[in-house]
Coordinates of C-alpha atoms in Angstrom, one line a residue:
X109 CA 29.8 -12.8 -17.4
X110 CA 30.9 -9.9 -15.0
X111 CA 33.5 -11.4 -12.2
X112 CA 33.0 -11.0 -8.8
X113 CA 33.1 -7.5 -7.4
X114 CA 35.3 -6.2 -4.3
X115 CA 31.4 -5.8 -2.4
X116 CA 30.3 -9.5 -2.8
X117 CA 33.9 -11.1 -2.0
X118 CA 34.1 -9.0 1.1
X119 CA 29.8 -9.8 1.8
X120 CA 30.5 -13.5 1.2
X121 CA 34.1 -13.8 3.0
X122 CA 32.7 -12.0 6.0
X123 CA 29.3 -13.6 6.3
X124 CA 29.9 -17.3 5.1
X125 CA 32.7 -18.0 6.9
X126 CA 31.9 -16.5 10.4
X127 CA 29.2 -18.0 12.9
X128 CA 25.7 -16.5 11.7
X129 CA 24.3 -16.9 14.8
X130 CA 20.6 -14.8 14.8
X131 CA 19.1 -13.4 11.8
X132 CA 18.8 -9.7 12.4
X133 CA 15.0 -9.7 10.5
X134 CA 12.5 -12.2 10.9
X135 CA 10.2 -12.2 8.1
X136 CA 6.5 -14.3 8.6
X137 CA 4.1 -13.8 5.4
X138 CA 1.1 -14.2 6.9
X139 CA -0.8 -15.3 3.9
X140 CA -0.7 -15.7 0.5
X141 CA -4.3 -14.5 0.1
X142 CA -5.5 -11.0 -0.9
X143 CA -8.7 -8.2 -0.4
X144 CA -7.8 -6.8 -3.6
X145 CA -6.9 -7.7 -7.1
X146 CA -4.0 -4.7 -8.7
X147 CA -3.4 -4.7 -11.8
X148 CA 0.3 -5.6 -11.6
X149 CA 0.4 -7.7 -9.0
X150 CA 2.3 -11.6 -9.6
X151 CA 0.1 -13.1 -7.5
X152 CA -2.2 -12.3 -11.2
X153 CA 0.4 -14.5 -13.1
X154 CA 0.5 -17.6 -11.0
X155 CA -1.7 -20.2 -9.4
X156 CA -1.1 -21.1 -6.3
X157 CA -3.0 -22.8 -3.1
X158 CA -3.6 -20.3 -0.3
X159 CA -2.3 -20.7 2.6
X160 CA -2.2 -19.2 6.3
X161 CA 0.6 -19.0 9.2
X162 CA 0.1 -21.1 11.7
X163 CA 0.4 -19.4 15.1
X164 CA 2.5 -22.7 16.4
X165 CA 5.4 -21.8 13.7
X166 CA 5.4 -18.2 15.8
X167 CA 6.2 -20.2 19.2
X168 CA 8.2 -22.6 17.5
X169 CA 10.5 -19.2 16.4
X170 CA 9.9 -17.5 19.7
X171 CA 13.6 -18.4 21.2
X172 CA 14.7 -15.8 18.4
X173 CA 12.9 -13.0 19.3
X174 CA 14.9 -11.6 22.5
X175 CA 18.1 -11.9 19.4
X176 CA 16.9 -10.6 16.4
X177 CA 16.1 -7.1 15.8
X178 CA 13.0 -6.9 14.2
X179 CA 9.8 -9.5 12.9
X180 CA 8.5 -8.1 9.8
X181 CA 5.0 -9.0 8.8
X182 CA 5.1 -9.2 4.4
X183 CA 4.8 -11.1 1.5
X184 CA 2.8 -11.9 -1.5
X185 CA -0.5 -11.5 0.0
X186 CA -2.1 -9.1 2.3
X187 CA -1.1 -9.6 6.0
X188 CA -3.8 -8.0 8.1
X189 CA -6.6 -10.2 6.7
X190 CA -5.2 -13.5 8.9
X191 CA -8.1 -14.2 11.4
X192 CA -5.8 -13.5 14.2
X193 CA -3.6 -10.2 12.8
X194 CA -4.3 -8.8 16.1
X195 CA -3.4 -11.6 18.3
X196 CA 0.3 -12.0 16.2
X197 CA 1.1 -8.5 17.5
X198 CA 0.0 -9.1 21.3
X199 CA 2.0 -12.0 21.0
X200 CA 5.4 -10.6 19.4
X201 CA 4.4 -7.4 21.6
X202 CA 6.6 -9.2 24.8
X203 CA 9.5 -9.4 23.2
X204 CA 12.1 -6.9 22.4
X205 CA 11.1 -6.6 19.0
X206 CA 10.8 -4.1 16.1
X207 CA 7.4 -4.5 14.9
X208 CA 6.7 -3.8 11.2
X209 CA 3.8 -4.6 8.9
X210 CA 3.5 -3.8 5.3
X211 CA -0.8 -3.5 4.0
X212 CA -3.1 -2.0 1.3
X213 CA -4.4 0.0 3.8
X214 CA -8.1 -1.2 3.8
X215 CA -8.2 -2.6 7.6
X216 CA -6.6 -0.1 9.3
X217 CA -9.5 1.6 10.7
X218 CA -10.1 -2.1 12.3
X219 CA -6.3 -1.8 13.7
X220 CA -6.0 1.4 15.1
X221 CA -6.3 0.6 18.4
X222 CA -4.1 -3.1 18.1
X223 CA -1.5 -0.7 16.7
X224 CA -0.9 1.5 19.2
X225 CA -1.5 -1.0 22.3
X226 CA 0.8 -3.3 20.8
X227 CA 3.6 -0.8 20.3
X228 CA 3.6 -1.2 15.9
X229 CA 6.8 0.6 14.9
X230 CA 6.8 0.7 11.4
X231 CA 4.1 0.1 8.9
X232 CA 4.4 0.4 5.2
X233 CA 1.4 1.1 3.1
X234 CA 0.7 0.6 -0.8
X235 CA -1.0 3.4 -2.3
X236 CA 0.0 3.9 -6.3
X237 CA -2.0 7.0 -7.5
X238 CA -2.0 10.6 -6.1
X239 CA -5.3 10.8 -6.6
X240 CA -8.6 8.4 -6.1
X241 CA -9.0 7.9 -9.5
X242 CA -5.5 6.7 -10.1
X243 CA -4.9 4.3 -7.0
X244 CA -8.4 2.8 -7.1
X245 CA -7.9 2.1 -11.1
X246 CA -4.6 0.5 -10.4
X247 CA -5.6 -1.1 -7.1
X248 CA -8.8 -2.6 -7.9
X249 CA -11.2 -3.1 -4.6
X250 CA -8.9 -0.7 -2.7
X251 CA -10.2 2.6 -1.7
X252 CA -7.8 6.0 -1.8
X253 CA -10.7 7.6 0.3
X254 CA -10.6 5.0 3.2
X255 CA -7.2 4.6 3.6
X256 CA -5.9 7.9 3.3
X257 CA -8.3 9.2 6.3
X258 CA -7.3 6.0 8.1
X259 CA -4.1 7.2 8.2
X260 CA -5.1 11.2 8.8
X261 CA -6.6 9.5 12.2
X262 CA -3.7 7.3 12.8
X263 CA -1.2 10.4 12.6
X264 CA -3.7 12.6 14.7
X265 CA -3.4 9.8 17.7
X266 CA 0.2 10.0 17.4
X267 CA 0.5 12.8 17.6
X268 CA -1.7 13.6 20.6
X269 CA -0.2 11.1 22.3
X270 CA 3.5 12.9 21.5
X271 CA 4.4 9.6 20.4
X272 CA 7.2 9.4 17.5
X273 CA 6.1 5.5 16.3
X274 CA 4.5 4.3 14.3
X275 CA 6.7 5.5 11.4
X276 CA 4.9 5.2 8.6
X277 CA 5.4 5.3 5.1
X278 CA 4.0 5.0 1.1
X279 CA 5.5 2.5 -1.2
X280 CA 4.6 3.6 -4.4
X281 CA 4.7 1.4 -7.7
X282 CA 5.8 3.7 -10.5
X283 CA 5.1 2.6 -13.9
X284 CA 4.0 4.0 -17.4
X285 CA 0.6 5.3 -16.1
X286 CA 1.3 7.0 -12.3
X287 CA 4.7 7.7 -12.3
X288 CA 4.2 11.7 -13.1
X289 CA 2.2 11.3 -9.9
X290 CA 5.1 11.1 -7.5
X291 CA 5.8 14.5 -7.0
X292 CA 2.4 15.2 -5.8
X293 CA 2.8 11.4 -3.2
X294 CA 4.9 13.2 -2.0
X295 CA 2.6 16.2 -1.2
X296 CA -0.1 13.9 0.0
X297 CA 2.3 12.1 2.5
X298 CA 3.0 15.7 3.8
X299 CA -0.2 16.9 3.8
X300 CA -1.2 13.5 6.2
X301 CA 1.5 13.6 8.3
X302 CA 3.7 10.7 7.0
X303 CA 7.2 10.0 7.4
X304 CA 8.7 9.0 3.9
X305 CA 7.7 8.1 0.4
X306 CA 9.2 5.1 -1.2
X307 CA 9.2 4.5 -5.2
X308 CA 9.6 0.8 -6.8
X309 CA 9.6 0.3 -10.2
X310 CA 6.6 -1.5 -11.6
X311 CA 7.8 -5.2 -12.8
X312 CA 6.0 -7.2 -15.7
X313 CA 4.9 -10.4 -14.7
X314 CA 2.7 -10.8 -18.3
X315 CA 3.4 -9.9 -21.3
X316 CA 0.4 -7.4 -21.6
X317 CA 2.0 -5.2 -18.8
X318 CA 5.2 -5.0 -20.3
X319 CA 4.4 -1.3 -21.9
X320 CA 3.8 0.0 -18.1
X321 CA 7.4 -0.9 -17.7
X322 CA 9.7 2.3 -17.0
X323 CA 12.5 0.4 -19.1
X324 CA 14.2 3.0 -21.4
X325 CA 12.6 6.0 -20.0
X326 CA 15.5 7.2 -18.0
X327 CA 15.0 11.3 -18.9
X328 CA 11.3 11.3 -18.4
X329 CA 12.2 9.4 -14.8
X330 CA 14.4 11.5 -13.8
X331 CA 12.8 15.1 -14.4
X332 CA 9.9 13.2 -12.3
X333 CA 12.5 12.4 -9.1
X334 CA 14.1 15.5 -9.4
X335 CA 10.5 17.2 -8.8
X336 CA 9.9 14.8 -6.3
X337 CA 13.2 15.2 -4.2
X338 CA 12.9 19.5 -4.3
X339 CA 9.2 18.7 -3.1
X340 CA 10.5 16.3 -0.2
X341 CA 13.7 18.8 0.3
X342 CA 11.2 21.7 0.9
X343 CA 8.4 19.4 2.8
X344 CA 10.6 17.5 5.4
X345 CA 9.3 14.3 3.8
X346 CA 12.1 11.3 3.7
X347 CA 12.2 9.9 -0.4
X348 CA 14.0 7.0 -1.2
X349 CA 14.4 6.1 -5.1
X350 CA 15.0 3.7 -6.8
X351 CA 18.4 3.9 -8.8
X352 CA 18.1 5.7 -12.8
X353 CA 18.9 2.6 -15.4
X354 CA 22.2 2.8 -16.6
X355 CA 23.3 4.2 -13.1
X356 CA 22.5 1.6 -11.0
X357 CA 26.4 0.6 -9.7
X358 CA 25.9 -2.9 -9.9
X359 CA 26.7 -1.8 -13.4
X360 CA 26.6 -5.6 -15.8
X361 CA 26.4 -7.7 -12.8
X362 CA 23.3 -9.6 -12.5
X363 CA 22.0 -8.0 -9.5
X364 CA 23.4 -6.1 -6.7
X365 CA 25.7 -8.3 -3.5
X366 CA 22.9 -9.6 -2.1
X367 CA 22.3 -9.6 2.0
X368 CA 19.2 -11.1 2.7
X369 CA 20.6 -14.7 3.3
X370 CA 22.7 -13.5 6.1
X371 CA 19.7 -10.4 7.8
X372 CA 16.5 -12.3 7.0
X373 CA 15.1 -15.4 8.0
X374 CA 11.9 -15.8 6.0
X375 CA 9.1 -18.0 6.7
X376 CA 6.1 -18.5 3.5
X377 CA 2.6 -18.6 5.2
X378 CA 3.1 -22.9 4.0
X379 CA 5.6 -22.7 6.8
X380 CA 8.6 -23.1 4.5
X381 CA 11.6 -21.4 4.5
X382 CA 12.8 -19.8 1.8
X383 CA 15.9 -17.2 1.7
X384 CA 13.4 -14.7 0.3
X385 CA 10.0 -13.7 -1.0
X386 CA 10.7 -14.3 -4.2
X387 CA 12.1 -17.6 -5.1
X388 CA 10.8 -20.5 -6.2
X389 CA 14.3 -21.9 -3.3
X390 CA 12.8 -23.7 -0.3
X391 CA 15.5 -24.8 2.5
X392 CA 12.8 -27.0 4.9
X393 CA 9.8 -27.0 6.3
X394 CA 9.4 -25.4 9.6
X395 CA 8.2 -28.7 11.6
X396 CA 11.3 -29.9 10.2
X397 CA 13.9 -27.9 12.3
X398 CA 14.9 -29.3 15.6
X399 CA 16.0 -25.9 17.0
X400 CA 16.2 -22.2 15.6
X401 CA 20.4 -22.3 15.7
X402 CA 20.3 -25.3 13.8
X403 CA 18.0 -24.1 11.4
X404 CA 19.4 -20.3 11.0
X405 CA 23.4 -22.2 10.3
X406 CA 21.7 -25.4 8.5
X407 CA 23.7 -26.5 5.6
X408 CA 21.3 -25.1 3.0
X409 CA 21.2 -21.6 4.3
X410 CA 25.3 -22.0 4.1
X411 CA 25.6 -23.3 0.7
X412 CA 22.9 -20.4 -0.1
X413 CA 25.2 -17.6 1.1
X414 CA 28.2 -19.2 -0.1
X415 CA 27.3 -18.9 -3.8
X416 CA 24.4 -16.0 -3.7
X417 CA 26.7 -13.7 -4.8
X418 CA 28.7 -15.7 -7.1
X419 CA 27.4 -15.4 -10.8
X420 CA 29.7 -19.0 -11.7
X421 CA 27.5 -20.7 -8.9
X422 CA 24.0 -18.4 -7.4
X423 CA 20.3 -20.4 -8.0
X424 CA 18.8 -19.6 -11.2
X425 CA 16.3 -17.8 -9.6
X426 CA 18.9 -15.1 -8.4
X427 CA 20.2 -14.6 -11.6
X428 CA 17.0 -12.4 -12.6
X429 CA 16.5 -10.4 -9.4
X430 CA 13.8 -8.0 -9.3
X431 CA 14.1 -7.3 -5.2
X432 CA 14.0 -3.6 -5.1
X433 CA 16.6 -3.2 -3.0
X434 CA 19.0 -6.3 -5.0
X435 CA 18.3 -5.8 -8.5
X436 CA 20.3 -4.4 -11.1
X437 CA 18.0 -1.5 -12.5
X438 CA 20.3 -1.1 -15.7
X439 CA 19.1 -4.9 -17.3
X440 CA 16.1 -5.5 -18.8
X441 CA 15.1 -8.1 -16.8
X442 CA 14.7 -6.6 -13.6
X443 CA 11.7 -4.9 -15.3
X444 CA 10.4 -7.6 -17.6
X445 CA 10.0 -11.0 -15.7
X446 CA 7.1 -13.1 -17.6
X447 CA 8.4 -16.5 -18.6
X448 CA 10.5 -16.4 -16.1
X449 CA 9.8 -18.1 -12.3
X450 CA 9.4 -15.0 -9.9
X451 CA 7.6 -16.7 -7.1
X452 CA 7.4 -19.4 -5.3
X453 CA 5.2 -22.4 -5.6
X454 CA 3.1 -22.9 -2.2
X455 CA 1.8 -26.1 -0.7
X456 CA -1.4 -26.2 0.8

């Protein structure tokens, strides 16, 4: 087992033994629920009860918001379909807040107006096909046709307005069926107006899916970026990639040093708190916390960053990392996850 690297002693040494005092991010998932049913998606490999944010755990968090940098509205389900989407972002809309929302893309016509009265900043949209047929096959109930001319009129009123937010962005999931598409993402975020075009790698949460993997198709993937980058060189259009396997610099380790503990504090829409999105680890239950400094340096958020990055101590559930942004692209298992516990379990 790969020691320690020079990154993680100086992320752990730095972080765990200095006063954390706000969390740069704060992360709500508004819901676990979902308006569509993709064909990769977890939330397809686990049952789970559905449950929904409860404005009172936004007030009880407000004392954060003139600290922290940004509230980020994500996780497994789709956050614009809570009842009150529109109210969360009048209400975070006072404070001094980055405000940044991740969606299918299928209510945006319904939030045009909410985003630009209440001053959205970012948002992030899921869209894994070039083409109708491709996104619509992948995405089932989601509609290329409807989002992407949601998005022509969002850009339009931006840019009438000569207003620079709200940045906005494609995440695409690339796997064995779309990912000779991404060149030509990137020619439909241009053509829109869009910012930047962001590629994950498709994960397997069942067995069935685990051809759709990119695992061991590092030539084909890269002749694919490198089309994609000239096309976002030539187009202005910002591309971020995920790293080639077998060049991803966390090299054997088991994922990449981890910094989520010590930006994020992440609340699941059952009001627990969780260092991320996807672990199975629950620290407390909101109505549990007497103040937000007690929660954000409680023990369990300590002991969390204090090992994280250690491969002799970190939670199980850390040890097979698929995070994007964490995991170790050169193993296996950042691709292939069934068998393994990827989410959390929710309480209704």
């Amino acid at each position: 087992m790969p020691e320690l690297s020079s990154i993680s002693i100086h992320v752990t040494l730095i972080y765990f033994y200095c006063p954390i005092y706000y969390p740069r991010r704060i992360v709500c998932e508004l819901t676990n629920a979902c308006n569509l049913s993709c064909i990769m998606c977890g939330r397809n490999a686990v049952e789970f009860h559905p449950t929904q944010f409860k404005l009172e755990w936004l007030q009880k968090l407000s004392p954060l918001f003139s600290h922290s940098g940004e509230i980020t509205l994500m996780g497994w389900g789709e956050p614009t379909i809570h009842p009150d989407f529109m109210g969360i972002l009048k209400y975070v809309d006072q404070f001094p807040l980055k405000k940044y929302f991740c969606t299918n893309g299928m209510k945006l016509d319904d939030l045009t107006d909410a985003i630009f009265d209440y001053h959205v900043d970012i948002i992030a949209v899921s869209l894994d096909g070039s083409t109708p047929e491709m996104n619509d096959r992948i995405r089932k109930g989601d509609s290329f046709q409807k989002i992407t001319e949601s998005l022509r009129n969002i850009i339009s009123i931006r840019n009438a307005r000569g207003l620079t937010a709200p940045y906005i962005n494609f995440v695409f999931t690339a796997m064995k069926d779309n990912y000779h598409q991404i060149p030509e993402m990137v020619d439909l975020a241009a053509d829109i107006g869009l910012d930047e075009v962001k590629i994950v790698y498709f994960t397997s949460f069942r067995s069935d899916l685990d051809s759709q993997t990119l695992f061991n198709m590092q030539d084909d993937v890269r002749a694919v970026f490198d089309q994609a980058a000239a096309k976002a060189d030539s187009s202005g259009i910002k591309l971020k990639l995920p790293y080639i396997q077998g060049e991803d610099p966390a090299e054997s380790a088991l994922h990449r040093p981890c910094y989520v503990g010590w930006r994020d504090l992440f609340i699941g829409s059952d009001g627990y708190i969780r260092p991320c999105m996807s672990t199975p680890i629950k620290f407390l239950h909101i109505d549990e916390m007497s103040t937000c400094d007690d929660l954000w340096n409680h023990p369990l958020y300590q002991s969390f960053r204090a090992t994280v990055n250690d491969p002799g101590a970190m939670p199980e559930s850390c040890k097979t990392c698929y995070q994007s942004s964490v995991a170790n692209w050169n193993l296996p298992r950042s691709f292939i996850q069934h068998g393994l516990v990827f989410g959390p379990e929710w309480e209704g």
